PDB file of N, CA and C in Angstrom:
ATOM      1  N   GLN A   1       0.720  -1.122   0.311  1.00  0.00           N
ATOM      2  CA  GLN A   1       0.165   0.065  -0.194  1.00  0.00           C
ATOM      3  C   GLN A   1       1.057   1.305  -0.004  1.00  0.00           C
ATOM      4  N   VAL A   2       0.349   1.967  -0.953  1.00  0.00           N
ATOM      5  CA  VAL A   2       0.883   3.678  -0.916  1.00  0.00           C
ATOM      6  C   VAL A   2       0.189   4.429  -0.478  1.00  0.00           C
ATOM      7  N   GLN A   3       0.421   5.847   0.219  1.00  0.00           N
ATOM      8  CA  GLN A   3      -0.238   6.340   0.921  1.00  0.00           C
ATOM      9  C   GLN A   3       0.234   7.904   0.040  1.00  0.00           C
ATOM     10  N   LEU A   4      -0.204   8.728  -0.525  1.00  0.00           N
ATOM     11  CA  LEU A   4      -0.094   9.902  -1.487  1.00  0.00           C
ATOM     12  C   LEU A   4      -1.064  11.415  -0.319  1.00  0.00           C
ATOM     13  N   VAL A   5      -0.046  12.424   0.063  1.00  0.00           N
ATOM     14  CA  VAL A   5      -1.070  13.321   0.204  1.00  0.00           C
ATOM     15  C   VAL A   5      -0.370  14.658  -0.620  1.00  0.00           C
ATOM     16  N   GLU A   6      -1.325  15.245  -1.046  1.00  0.00           N
ATOM     17  CA  GLU A   6      -0.900  16.354  -2.115  1.00  0.00           C
ATOM     18  C   GLU A   6      -0.787  17.953  -1.263  1.00  0.00           C
ATOM     19  N   SER A   7      -0.607  19.117  -1.490  1.00  0.00           N
ATOM     20  CA  SER A   7      -0.221  20.469  -1.167  1.00  0.00           C
ATOM     21  C   SER A   7       0.075  20.862  -1.888  1.00  0.00           C
ATOM     22  N   GLY A   8      -0.108  22.090  -1.814  1.00  0.00           N
ATOM     23  CA  GLY A   8       0.524  23.180  -2.617  1.00  0.00           C
ATOM     24  C   GLY A   8      -0.464  24.242  -3.086  1.00  0.00           C
ATOM     25  N   GLY A   9      -2.112  23.684  -3.499  1.00  0.00           N
ATOM     26  CA  GLY A   9      -2.675  24.081  -4.580  1.00  0.00           C
ATOM     27  C   GLY A   9      -3.302  25.560  -4.455  1.00  0.00           C
ATOM     28  N   GLY A  10      -3.869  26.241  -4.890  1.00  0.00           N
ATOM     29  CA  GLY A  10      -4.611  27.330  -4.778  1.00  0.00           C
ATOM     30  C   GLY A  10      -4.893  28.407  -5.266  1.00  0.00           C
ATOM     31  N   LEU A  11      -5.246  29.778  -5.614  1.00  0.00           N
ATOM     32  CA  LEU A  11      -6.160  30.703  -5.999  1.00  0.00           C
ATOM     33  C   LEU A  11      -4.739  31.772  -5.928  1.00  0.00           C
ATOM     34  N   VAL A  12      -4.706  31.420  -8.060  1.00  0.00           N
ATOM     35  CA  VAL A  12      -3.566  32.581  -8.303  1.00  0.00           C
ATOM     36  C   VAL A  12      -4.091  33.069  -9.610  1.00  0.00           C
ATOM     37  N   GLN A  13      -3.403  34.452  -9.994  1.00  0.00           N
ATOM     38  CA  GLN A  13      -3.687  35.124 -11.535  1.00  0.00           C
ATOM     39  C   GLN A  13      -3.022  34.551 -12.492  1.00  0.00           C
ATOM     40  N   PRO A  14      -3.871  34.077 -13.635  1.00  0.00           N
ATOM     41  CA  PRO A  14      -3.146  34.080 -15.032  1.00  0.00           C
ATOM     42  C   PRO A  14      -1.390  34.830 -14.987  1.00  0.00           C
ATOM     43  N   GLY A  15      -0.985  34.359 -15.471  1.00  0.00           N
ATOM     44  CA  GLY A  15       0.796  34.525 -15.507  1.00  0.00           C
ATOM     45  C   GLY A  15       1.275  34.026 -14.219  1.00  0.00           C
ATOM     46  N   GLY A  16       0.711  33.715 -13.365  1.00  0.00           N
ATOM     47  CA  GLY A  16       1.212  33.494 -12.070  1.00  0.00           C
ATOM     48  C   GLY A  16       2.241  31.670 -12.077  1.00  0.00           C
ATOM     49  N   SER A  17       2.447  31.633 -10.844  1.00  0.00           N
ATOM     50  CA  SER A  17       3.125  30.250 -10.640  1.00  0.00           C
ATOM     51  C   SER A  17       2.648  29.781  -9.787  1.00  0.00           C
ATOM     52  N   LEU A  18       2.494  28.128  -9.572  1.00  0.00           N
ATOM     53  CA  LEU A  18       2.287  27.610  -7.951  1.00  0.00           C
ATOM     54  C   LEU A  18       3.319  26.072  -8.251  1.00  0.00           C
ATOM     55  N   ARG A  19       3.792  25.642  -7.011  1.00  0.00           N
ATOM     56  CA  ARG A  19       4.104  24.212  -6.578  1.00  0.00           C
ATOM     57  C   ARG A  19       3.469  23.328  -5.939  1.00  0.00           C
ATOM     58  N   LEU A  20       2.396  22.803  -6.656  1.00  0.00           N
ATOM     59  CA  LEU A  20       2.925  21.194  -5.812  1.00  0.00           C
ATOM     60  C   LEU A  20       3.671  20.411  -5.484  1.00  0.00           C
ATOM     61  N   SER A  21       3.207  19.746  -4.250  1.00  0.00           N
ATOM     62  CA  SER A  21       4.349  18.321  -4.010  1.00  0.00           C
ATOM     63  C   SER A  21       3.085  17.189  -3.540  1.00  0.00           C
ATOM     64  N   CYS A  22       3.551  15.972  -3.424  1.00  0.00           N
ATOM     65  CA  CYS A  22       2.851  15.206  -2.997  1.00  0.00           C
ATOM     66  C   CYS A  22       4.115  13.986  -2.122  1.00  0.00           C
ATOM     67  N   ALA A  23       3.836  14.255  -1.118  1.00  0.00           N
ATOM     68  CA  ALA A  23       4.277  13.119  -0.388  1.00  0.00           C
ATOM     69  C   ALA A  23       3.859  12.017  -0.362  1.00  0.00           C
ATOM     70  N   ALA A  24       5.010  10.698  -0.463  1.00  0.00           N
ATOM     71  CA  ALA A  24       4.354   9.454  -0.564  1.00  0.00           C
ATOM     72  C   ALA A  24       5.129   8.702   0.565  1.00  0.00           C
ATOM     73  N   ALA A  25       4.051   7.889   1.255  1.00  0.00           N
ATOM     74  CA  ALA A  25       4.112   6.458   2.538  1.00  0.00           C
ATOM     75  C   ALA A  25       4.214   5.674   2.086  1.00  0.00           C
ATOM     76  N   GLY A  26       4.589   4.485   2.988  1.00  0.00           N
ATOM     77  CA  GLY A  26       3.948   3.307   3.143  1.00  0.00           C
ATOM     78  C   GLY A  26       4.856   2.189   2.062  1.00  0.00           C
ATOM     79  N   SER A  27       4.613   1.745   1.273  1.00  0.00           N
ATOM     80  CA  SER A  27       5.660   0.622   0.438  1.00  0.00           C
ATOM     81  C   SER A  27       6.195   1.624  -0.608  1.00  0.00           C
ATOM     82  N   ILE A  28       7.183   2.387  -0.176  1.00  0.00           N
ATOM     83  CA  ILE A  28       7.569   3.413  -0.953  1.00  0.00           C
ATOM     84  C   ILE A  28       9.018   2.495  -1.768  1.00  0.00           C
ATOM     85  N   PHE A  29       9.425   1.814  -1.428  1.00  0.00           N
ATOM     86  CA  PHE A  29      10.453   0.931  -2.196  1.00  0.00           C
ATOM     87  C   PHE A  29       9.958   0.584  -3.588  1.00  0.00           C
ATOM     88  N   SER A  30       8.348   0.139  -3.531  1.00  0.00           N
ATOM     89  CA  SER A  30       8.188  -0.464  -4.663  1.00  0.00           C
ATOM     90  C   SER A  30       7.816   0.143  -5.505  1.00  0.00           C
ATOM     91  N   ILE A  31       7.569   1.818  -5.636  1.00  0.00           N
ATOM     92  CA  ILE A  31       7.157   3.096  -6.647  1.00  0.00           C
ATOM     93  C   ILE A  31       7.926   2.995  -7.384  1.00  0.00           C
ATOM     94  N   THR A  32       7.276   2.675  -8.798  1.00  0.00           N
ATOM     95  CA  THR A  32       8.405   3.119 -10.021  1.00  0.00           C
ATOM     96  C   THR A  32       8.329   4.529 -10.464  1.00  0.00           C
ATOM     97  N   THR A  33       7.061   4.747 -11.122  1.00  0.00           N
ATOM     98  CA  THR A  33       6.479   6.002 -12.174  1.00  0.00           C
ATOM     99  C   THR A  33       5.675   6.471 -11.229  1.00  0.00           C
ATOM    100  N   MET A  34       6.044   7.921 -10.789  1.00  0.00           N
ATOM    101  CA  MET A  34       5.166   9.099 -10.399  1.00  0.00           C
ATOM    102  C   MET A  34       4.410   9.889 -11.167  1.00  0.00           C
ATOM    103  N   GLY A  35       3.253  10.568 -11.039  1.00  0.00           N
ATOM    104  CA  GLY A  35       2.818  11.664 -11.721  1.00  0.00           C
ATOM    105  C   GLY A  35       1.466  12.743 -11.663  1.00  0.00           C
ATOM    106  N   TRP A  36       1.052  13.592 -12.256  1.00  0.00           N
ATOM    107  CA  TRP A  36       0.220  14.169 -12.072  1.00  0.00           C
ATOM    108  C   TRP A  36      -0.892  14.321 -12.807  1.00  0.00           C
ATOM    109  N   TYR A  37      -1.950  14.239 -12.308  1.00  0.00           N
ATOM    110  CA  TYR A  37      -3.118  14.564 -13.258  1.00  0.00           C
ATOM    111  C   TYR A  37      -4.018  15.287 -12.758  1.00  0.00           C
ATOM    112  N   ARG A  38      -5.174  16.062 -13.602  1.00  0.00           N
ATOM    113  CA  ARG A  38      -6.065  16.793 -13.596  1.00  0.00           C
ATOM    114  C   ARG A  38      -7.224  16.819 -14.160  1.00  0.00           C
ATOM    115  N   GLN A  39      -8.421  17.195 -13.188  1.00  0.00           N
ATOM    116  CA  GLN A  39      -9.463  17.079 -13.720  1.00  0.00           C
ATOM    117  C   GLN A  39     -10.475  18.388 -13.243  1.00  0.00           C
ATOM    118  N   ALA A  40     -10.586  18.739 -14.648  1.00  0.00           N
ATOM    119  CA  ALA A  40     -11.700  19.951 -14.981  1.00  0.00           C
ATOM    120  C   ALA A  40     -13.410  19.733 -14.245  1.00  0.00           C
ATOM    121  N   PRO A  41     -14.210  20.689 -14.159  1.00  0.00           N
ATOM    122  CA  PRO A  41     -15.260  20.298 -13.998  1.00  0.00           C
ATOM    123  C   PRO A  41     -15.973  19.911 -15.028  1.00  0.00           C
ATOM    124  N   GLY A  42     -16.785  18.808 -15.190  1.00  0.00           N
ATOM    125  CA  GLY A  42     -17.419  18.448 -16.493  1.00  0.00           C
ATOM    126  C   GLY A  42     -15.840  17.440 -17.455  1.00  0.00           C
ATOM    127  N   LYS A  43     -15.188  17.130 -17.289  1.00  0.00           N
ATOM    128  CA  LYS A  43     -14.204  17.307 -17.792  1.00  0.00           C
ATOM    129  C   LYS A  43     -13.525  15.475 -17.430  1.00  0.00           C
ATOM    130  N   GLN A  44     -12.676  14.881 -18.660  1.00  0.00           N
ATOM    131  CA  GLN A  44     -12.318  13.763 -17.737  1.00  0.00           C
ATOM    132  C   GLN A  44     -11.046  13.952 -17.238  1.00  0.00           C
ATOM    133  N   ARG A  45     -10.506  12.850 -16.483  1.00  0.00           N
ATOM    134  CA  ARG A  45      -9.210  12.987 -15.838  1.00  0.00           C
ATOM    135  C   ARG A  45      -8.121  13.351 -16.825  1.00  0.00           C
ATOM    136  N   GLU A  46      -6.813  13.654 -17.133  1.00  0.00           N
ATOM    137  CA  GLU A  46      -5.919  14.102 -17.761  1.00  0.00           C
ATOM    138  C   GLU A  46      -4.840  13.682 -17.293  1.00  0.00           C
ATOM    139  N   LEU A  47      -3.912  13.133 -18.218  1.00  0.00           N
ATOM    140  CA  LEU A  47      -2.256  12.935 -17.356  1.00  0.00           C
ATOM    141  C   LEU A  47      -1.559  14.473 -17.710  1.00  0.00           C
ATOM    142  N   VAL A  48      -1.294  15.010 -16.691  1.00  0.00           N
ATOM    143  CA  VAL A  48      -0.420  16.353 -17.044  1.00  0.00           C
ATOM    144  C   VAL A  48       1.105  15.877 -16.924  1.00  0.00           C
ATOM    145  N   ALA A  49       1.717  15.252 -16.433  1.00  0.00           N
ATOM    146  CA  ALA A  49       3.074  15.186 -16.562  1.00  0.00           C
ATOM    147  C   ALA A  49       3.698  13.733 -15.665  1.00  0.00           C
ATOM    148  N   SER A  50       4.126  12.912 -15.889  1.00  0.00           N
ATOM    149  CA  SER A  50       4.762  11.720 -14.598  1.00  0.00           C
ATOM    150  C   SER A  50       6.286  11.630 -15.499  1.00  0.00           C
ATOM    151  N   ILE A  51       7.005  11.020 -14.139  1.00  0.00           N
ATOM    152  CA  ILE A  51       8.195  10.716 -13.993  1.00  0.00           C
ATOM    153  C   ILE A  51       8.794   9.596 -13.843  1.00  0.00           C
ATOM    154  N   SER A  52       9.487   9.080 -14.379  1.00  0.00           N
ATOM    155  CA  SER A  52      10.106   7.519 -13.831  1.00  0.00           C
ATOM    156  C   SER A  52      10.861   7.366 -12.834  1.00  0.00           C
ATOM    157  N   SER A  53      11.367   6.324 -12.434  1.00  0.00           N
ATOM    158  CA  SER A  53      11.821   6.373 -11.138  1.00  0.00           C
ATOM    159  C   SER A  53      13.904   6.983 -11.723  1.00  0.00           C
ATOM    160  N   GLY A  54      13.795   6.761 -13.321  1.00  0.00           N
ATOM    161  CA  GLY A  54      15.099   7.010 -13.541  1.00  0.00           C
ATOM    162  C   GLY A  54      15.143   8.356 -13.826  1.00  0.00           C
ATOM    163  N   GLY A  55      14.290   9.095 -14.023  1.00  0.00           N
ATOM    164  CA  GLY A  55      13.768  10.977 -14.393  1.00  0.00           C
ATOM    165  C   GLY A  55      13.776  10.861 -15.989  1.00  0.00           C
ATOM    166  N   ARG A  56      13.157   9.935 -16.111  1.00  0.00           N
ATOM    167  CA  ARG A  56      12.557  10.336 -17.834  1.00  0.00           C
ATOM    168  C   ARG A  56      11.056  11.089 -17.531  1.00  0.00           C
ATOM    169  N   THR A  57      11.111  11.937 -18.367  1.00  0.00           N
ATOM    170  CA  THR A  57       9.494  13.038 -17.976  1.00  0.00           C
ATOM    171  C   THR A  57       8.468  12.584 -19.540  1.00  0.00           C
ATOM    172  N   ASN A  58       7.110  12.949 -18.877  1.00  0.00           N
ATOM    173  CA  ASN A  58       6.031  12.969 -20.071  1.00  0.00           C
ATOM    174  C   ASN A  58       5.216  13.980 -19.478  1.00  0.00           C
ATOM    175  N   TYR A  59       5.364  15.137 -20.317  1.00  0.00           N
ATOM    176  CA  TYR A  59       4.041  16.229 -20.422  1.00  0.00           C
ATOM    177  C   TYR A  59       2.887  15.997 -21.384  1.00  0.00           C
ATOM    178  N   LEU A  60       1.651  16.375 -21.190  1.00  0.00           N
ATOM    179  CA  LEU A  60       0.646  17.124 -21.824  1.00  0.00           C
ATOM    180  C   LEU A  60       1.313  18.221 -23.007  1.00  0.00           C
ATOM    181  N   ASP A  61       0.598  18.243 -23.970  1.00  0.00           N
ATOM    182  CA  ASP A  61       1.284  19.163 -24.884  1.00  0.00           C
ATOM    183  C   ASP A  61       1.221  20.318 -24.863  1.00  0.00           C
ATOM    184  N   SER A  62      -0.159  20.716 -24.021  1.00  0.00           N
ATOM    185  CA  SER A  62      -0.287  22.021 -23.861  1.00  0.00           C
ATOM    186  C   SER A  62       0.435  22.668 -22.500  1.00  0.00           C
ATOM    187  N   VAL A  63       1.122  21.872 -21.718  1.00  0.00           N
ATOM    188  CA  VAL A  63       1.704  22.486 -20.562  1.00  0.00           C
ATOM    189  C   VAL A  63       3.126  22.283 -21.191  1.00  0.00           C
ATOM    190  N   LYS A  64       3.324  21.884 -22.172  1.00  0.00           N
ATOM    191  CA  LYS A  64       5.234  21.601 -22.131  1.00  0.00           C
ATOM    192  C   LYS A  64       5.760  23.048 -22.165  1.00  0.00           C
ATOM    193  N   GLY A  65       6.831  23.474 -21.928  1.00  0.00           N
ATOM    194  CA  GLY A  65       7.261  24.639 -21.462  1.00  0.00           C
ATOM    195  C   GLY A  65       7.135  25.608 -20.215  1.00  0.00           C
ATOM    196  N   ARG A  66       5.742  25.332 -19.759  1.00  0.00           N
ATOM    197  CA  ARG A  66       5.553  25.980 -18.221  1.00  0.00           C
ATOM    198  C   ARG A  66       5.642  25.241 -17.510  1.00  0.00           C
ATOM    199  N   PHE A  67       5.165  23.842 -17.481  1.00  0.00           N
ATOM    200  CA  PHE A  67       5.128  23.073 -16.324  1.00  0.00           C
ATOM    201  C   PHE A  67       6.092  22.009 -16.159  1.00  0.00           C
ATOM    202  N   THR A  68       6.820  21.750 -14.817  1.00  0.00           N
ATOM    203  CA  THR A  68       8.213  20.908 -14.748  1.00  0.00           C
ATOM    204  C   THR A  68       7.730  20.113 -14.081  1.00  0.00           C
ATOM    205  N   ILE A  69       8.087  18.668 -13.469  1.00  0.00           N
ATOM    206  CA  ILE A  69       7.679  17.906 -12.390  1.00  0.00           C
ATOM    207  C   ILE A  69       9.099  17.204 -12.103  1.00  0.00           C
ATOM    208  N   SER A  70       9.751  17.003 -10.887  1.00  0.00           N
ATOM    209  CA  SER A  70      10.382  16.775 -10.667  1.00  0.00           C
ATOM    210  C   SER A  70      10.457  15.723  -9.654  1.00  0.00           C
ATOM    211  N   ARG A  71      11.295  14.742  -9.250  1.00  0.00           N
ATOM    212  CA  ARG A  71      11.388  13.986  -7.798  1.00  0.00           C
ATOM    213  C   ARG A  71      12.283  13.635  -7.123  1.00  0.00           C
ATOM    214  N   ASP A  72      12.260  13.495  -5.783  1.00  0.00           N
ATOM    215  CA  ASP A  72      13.101  13.506  -4.823  1.00  0.00           C
ATOM    216  C   ASP A  72      12.969  12.086  -4.784  1.00  0.00           C
ATOM    217  N   ASN A  73      13.511  11.154  -4.659  1.00  0.00           N
ATOM    218  CA  ASN A  73      13.574  10.245  -4.818  1.00  0.00           C
ATOM    219  C   ASN A  73      14.047   9.601  -3.319  1.00  0.00           C
ATOM    220  N   ALA A  74      15.094  10.726  -2.539  1.00  0.00           N
ATOM    221  CA  ALA A  74      15.235   9.831  -1.347  1.00  0.00           C
ATOM    222  C   ALA A  74      14.245  10.511  -0.215  1.00  0.00           C
ATOM    223  N   LYS A  75      13.076  11.107  -0.586  1.00  0.00           N
ATOM    224  CA  LYS A  75      12.361  11.861   0.258  1.00  0.00           C
ATOM    225  C   LYS A  75      11.267  11.102  -0.356  1.00  0.00           C
ATOM    226  N   ASN A  76      10.747  10.485  -2.076  1.00  0.00           N
ATOM    227  CA  ASN A  76      10.045   9.557  -2.030  1.00  0.00           C
ATOM    228  C   ASN A  76       9.089  10.820  -1.959  1.00  0.00           C
ATOM    229  N   TRP A  77       9.084  12.206  -2.737  1.00  0.00           N
ATOM    230  CA  TRP A  77       8.242  13.311  -3.201  1.00  0.00           C
ATOM    231  C   TRP A  77       8.142  13.729  -4.652  1.00  0.00           C
ATOM    232  N   VAL A  78       7.496  14.026  -5.075  1.00  0.00           N
ATOM    233  CA  VAL A  78       6.769  14.315  -6.379  1.00  0.00           C
ATOM    234  C   VAL A  78       6.667  15.821  -6.255  1.00  0.00           C
ATOM    235  N   TYR A  79       7.392  17.095  -7.346  1.00  0.00           N
ATOM    236  CA  TYR A  79       6.761  18.254  -7.336  1.00  0.00           C
ATOM    237  C   TYR A  79       6.099  18.333  -8.887  1.00  0.00           C
ATOM    238  N   LEU A  80       5.217  19.082  -8.736  1.00  0.00           N
ATOM    239  CA  LEU A  80       5.191  19.987 -10.394  1.00  0.00           C
ATOM    240  C   LEU A  80       4.852  21.146  -9.503  1.00  0.00           C
ATOM    241  N   HIS A  81       6.033  21.651 -10.622  1.00  0.00           N
ATOM    242  CA  HIS A  81       6.031  23.181 -10.934  1.00  0.00           C
ATOM    243  C   HIS A  81       5.042  24.463 -12.088  1.00  0.00           C
ATOM    244  N   LEU A  82       4.058  24.643 -11.260  1.00  0.00           N
ATOM    245  CA  LEU A  82       3.242  25.137 -12.827  1.00  0.00           C
ATOM    246  C   LEU A  82       3.879  26.975 -12.630  1.00  0.00           C
ATOM    247  N   ASN A  83       4.039  27.387 -14.002  1.00  0.00           N
ATOM    248  CA  ASN A  83       4.294  28.114 -14.723  1.00  0.00           C
ATOM    249  C   ASN A  83       3.277  29.295 -15.716  1.00  0.00           C
ATOM    250  N   SER A  84       3.479  30.227 -15.500  1.00  0.00           N
ATOM    251  CA  SER A  84       2.696  30.872 -16.688  1.00  0.00           C
ATOM    252  C   SER A  84       1.196  30.251 -16.666  1.00  0.00           C
ATOM    253  N   LEU A  85       0.926  30.580 -15.809  1.00  0.00           N
ATOM    254  CA  LEU A  85      -0.485  29.536 -15.307  1.00  0.00           C
ATOM    255  C   LEU A  85      -1.978  30.344 -16.090  1.00  0.00           C
ATOM    256  N   LYS A  86      -2.848  29.578 -16.905  1.00  0.00           N
ATOM    257  CA  LYS A  86      -3.948  30.118 -17.487  1.00  0.00           C
ATOM    258  C   LYS A  86      -4.923  29.338 -16.681  1.00  0.00           C
ATOM    259  N   PRO A  87      -6.248  30.695 -17.440  1.00  0.00           N
ATOM    260  CA  PRO A  87      -7.622  30.111 -16.553  1.00  0.00           C
ATOM    261  C   PRO A  87      -7.991  28.272 -17.134  1.00  0.00           C
ATOM    262  N   GLU A  88      -7.557  28.292 -18.106  1.00  0.00           N
ATOM    263  CA  GLU A  88      -7.784  26.757 -18.162  1.00  0.00           C
ATOM    264  C   GLU A  88      -7.057  25.643 -17.722  1.00  0.00           C
ATOM    265  N   ASP A  89      -6.066  26.438 -16.964  1.00  0.00           N
ATOM    266  CA  ASP A  89      -5.738  25.182 -16.139  1.00  0.00           C
ATOM    267  C   ASP A  89      -6.212  25.453 -14.795  1.00  0.00           C
ATOM    268  N   THR A  90      -6.868  25.854 -14.636  1.00  0.00           N
ATOM    269  CA  THR A  90      -7.895  25.351 -13.454  1.00  0.00           C
ATOM    270  C   THR A  90      -8.667  24.005 -13.300  1.00  0.00           C
ATOM    271  N   ALA A  91      -8.500  23.640 -12.370  1.00  0.00           N
ATOM    272  CA  ALA A  91      -8.560  21.996 -12.333  1.00  0.00           C
ATOM    273  C   ALA A  91      -8.231  21.152 -10.781  1.00  0.00           C
ATOM    274  N   VAL A  92      -8.514  20.222 -10.411  1.00  0.00           N
ATOM    275  CA  VAL A  92      -8.147  19.665  -9.241  1.00  0.00           C
ATOM    276  C   VAL A  92      -7.082  18.768  -9.518  1.00  0.00           C
ATOM    277  N   TYR A  93      -6.247  19.094  -9.115  1.00  0.00           N
ATOM    278  CA  TYR A  93      -4.484  17.932  -9.252  1.00  0.00           C
ATOM    279  C   TYR A  93      -4.484  17.122  -8.641  1.00  0.00           C
ATOM    280  N   TYR A  94      -4.550  15.484  -8.620  1.00  0.00           N
ATOM    281  CA  TYR A  94      -3.909  15.020  -8.572  1.00  0.00           C
ATOM    282  C   TYR A  94      -2.544  14.088  -8.492  1.00  0.00           C
ATOM    283  N   CYS A  95      -2.462  13.326  -7.882  1.00  0.00           N
ATOM    284  CA  CYS A  95      -0.946  12.898  -7.404  1.00  0.00           C
ATOM    285  C   CYS A  95      -1.050  11.245  -7.712  1.00  0.00           C
ATOM    286  N   LYS A  96      -0.517  10.723  -8.041  1.00  0.00           N
ATOM    287  CA  LYS A  96      -0.407   9.062  -8.890  1.00  0.00           C
ATOM    288  C   LYS A  96       0.775   8.783  -8.750  1.00  0.00           C
ATOM    289  N   ALA A  97       0.835   7.492  -7.755  1.00  0.00           N
ATOM    290  CA  ALA A  97       2.191   6.678  -8.070  1.00  0.00           C
ATOM    291  C   ALA A  97       1.636   5.350  -8.484  1.00  0.00           C
ATOM    292  N   VAL A  98       2.715   4.847  -8.735  1.00  0.00           N
ATOM    293  CA  VAL A  98       2.618   3.320  -9.667  1.00  0.00           C
ATOM    294  C   VAL A  98       3.611   2.136  -8.685  1.00  0.00           C
ATOM    295  N   ALA A  99       3.040   1.043  -8.423  1.00  0.00           N
ATOM    296  CA  ALA A  99       3.704   0.154  -7.327  1.00  0.00           C
ATOM    297  C   ALA A  99       3.496  -0.755  -7.653  1.00  0.00           C
ATOM    298  N   ILE A 100       4.233  -2.065  -8.187  1.00  0.00           N
ATOM    299  CA  ILE A 100       3.880  -3.237  -8.317  1.00  0.00           C
ATOM    300  C   ILE A 100       3.100  -3.608  -9.677  1.00  0.00           C
ATOM    301  N   GLY A 101       2.488  -2.602 -10.571  1.00  0.00           N
ATOM    302  CA  GLY A 101       1.568  -2.610 -11.122  1.00  0.00           C
ATOM    303  C   GLY A 101       0.656  -1.948 -10.874  1.00  0.00           C
ATOM    304  N   VAL A 102       0.223  -1.288  -9.403  1.00  0.00           N
ATOM    305  CA  VAL A 102      -0.728  -0.856  -9.237  1.00  0.00           C
ATOM    306  C   VAL A 102      -0.778   0.620  -8.938  1.00  0.00           C
ATOM    307  N   GLY A 103      -1.773   1.177  -9.362  1.00  0.00           N
ATOM    308  CA  GLY A 103      -1.651   2.859  -8.988  1.00  0.00           C
ATOM    309  C   GLY A 103      -2.578   3.627  -8.053  1.00  0.00           C
ATOM    310  N   TYR A 104      -1.697   4.034  -7.338  1.00  0.00           N
ATOM    311  CA  TYR A 104      -2.760   4.625  -6.198  1.00  0.00           C
ATOM    312  C   TYR A 104      -2.812   6.097  -6.405  1.00  0.00           C
ATOM    313  N   TRP A 105      -3.508   7.116  -6.004  1.00  0.00           N
ATOM    314  CA  TRP A 105      -3.965   8.353  -5.939  1.00  0.00           C
ATOM    315  C   TRP A 105      -3.980   8.816  -4.541  1.00  0.00           C
ATOM    316  N   GLY A 106      -3.493  10.394  -4.292  1.00  0.00           N
ATOM    317  CA  GLY A 106      -3.911  11.199  -3.536  1.00  0.00           C
ATOM    318  C   GLY A 106      -5.124  11.591  -3.704  1.00  0.00           C
ATOM    319  N   GLN A 107      -5.655  12.550  -2.862  1.00  0.00           N
ATOM    320  CA  GLN A 107      -7.071  13.383  -2.674  1.00  0.00           C
ATOM    321  C   GLN A 107      -7.193  14.444  -3.525  1.00  0.00           C
ATOM    322  N   GLY A 108      -6.162  15.122  -3.999  1.00  0.00           N
ATOM    323  CA  GLY A 108      -6.810  16.171  -4.577  1.00  0.00           C
ATOM    324  C   GLY A 108      -6.438  17.302  -4.085  1.00  0.00           C
ATOM    325  N   THR A 109      -5.488  18.275  -5.096  1.00  0.00           N
ATOM    326  CA  THR A 109      -5.624  19.377  -4.314  1.00  0.00           C
ATOM    327  C   THR A 109      -5.961  20.762  -5.787  1.00  0.00           C
ATOM    328  N   GLN A 110      -6.702  21.453  -5.438  1.00  0.00           N
ATOM    329  CA  GLN A 110      -7.374  22.445  -6.366  1.00  0.00           C
ATOM    330  C   GLN A 110      -6.994  23.188  -6.576  1.00  0.00           C
ATOM    331  N   VAL A 111      -6.426  23.891  -8.051  1.00  0.00           N
ATOM    332  CA  VAL A 111      -5.653  24.904  -8.249  1.00  0.00           C
ATOM    333  C   VAL A 111      -6.436  25.760  -9.076  1.00  0.00           C
ATOM    334  N   THR A 112      -6.799  26.912  -9.149  1.00  0.00           N
ATOM    335  CA  THR A 112      -7.859  28.171  -9.524  1.00  0.00           C
ATOM    336  C   THR A 112      -7.007  28.963  -9.954  1.00  0.00           C
ATOM    337  N   VAL A 113      -7.186  29.217 -11.274  1.00  0.00           N
ATOM    338  CA  VAL A 113      -6.362  30.207 -11.988  1.00  0.00           C
ATOM    339  C   VAL A 113      -7.141  31.586 -12.511  1.00  0.00           C
ATOM    340  N   SER A 114      -7.523  32.481 -11.603  1.00  0.00           N
ATOM    341  CA  SER A 114      -8.600  33.744 -12.172  1.00  0.00           C
ATOM    342  C   SER A 114      -8.026  34.680 -11.638  1.00  0.00           C
ATOM    343  N   SER A 115      -8.575  35.853 -12.300  1.00  0.00           N
ATOM    344  CA  SER A 115      -8.292  36.973 -11.798  1.00  0.00           C
ATOM    345  C   SER A 115      -9.296  37.759 -11.299  1.00  0.00           C
TER     346      SER A 115
END
């Protein structure tokens, strides 16, 4: 079992920045890929960014160049740096970790981009 706790969401103006954090606990030795997803009202959950245990990253096209995912394997934390935020980035952001083929989710943190 893996437990994930996200933090760092909030209200920000267009063009602003936020940093999301996700702390993993439990069977952390078995975690391989970690990532961030988001779900806006009325829309499906989508992958925003992922990072493998070796550091390989993958991004949603619409966030490339604006968002950066990073990982601290020693602390078992994963971060998402959100820059140049747009209103369309408004969503609940969820952390996900994959361990022995099983996906675990955090509770989500709200990001609202509005003036």
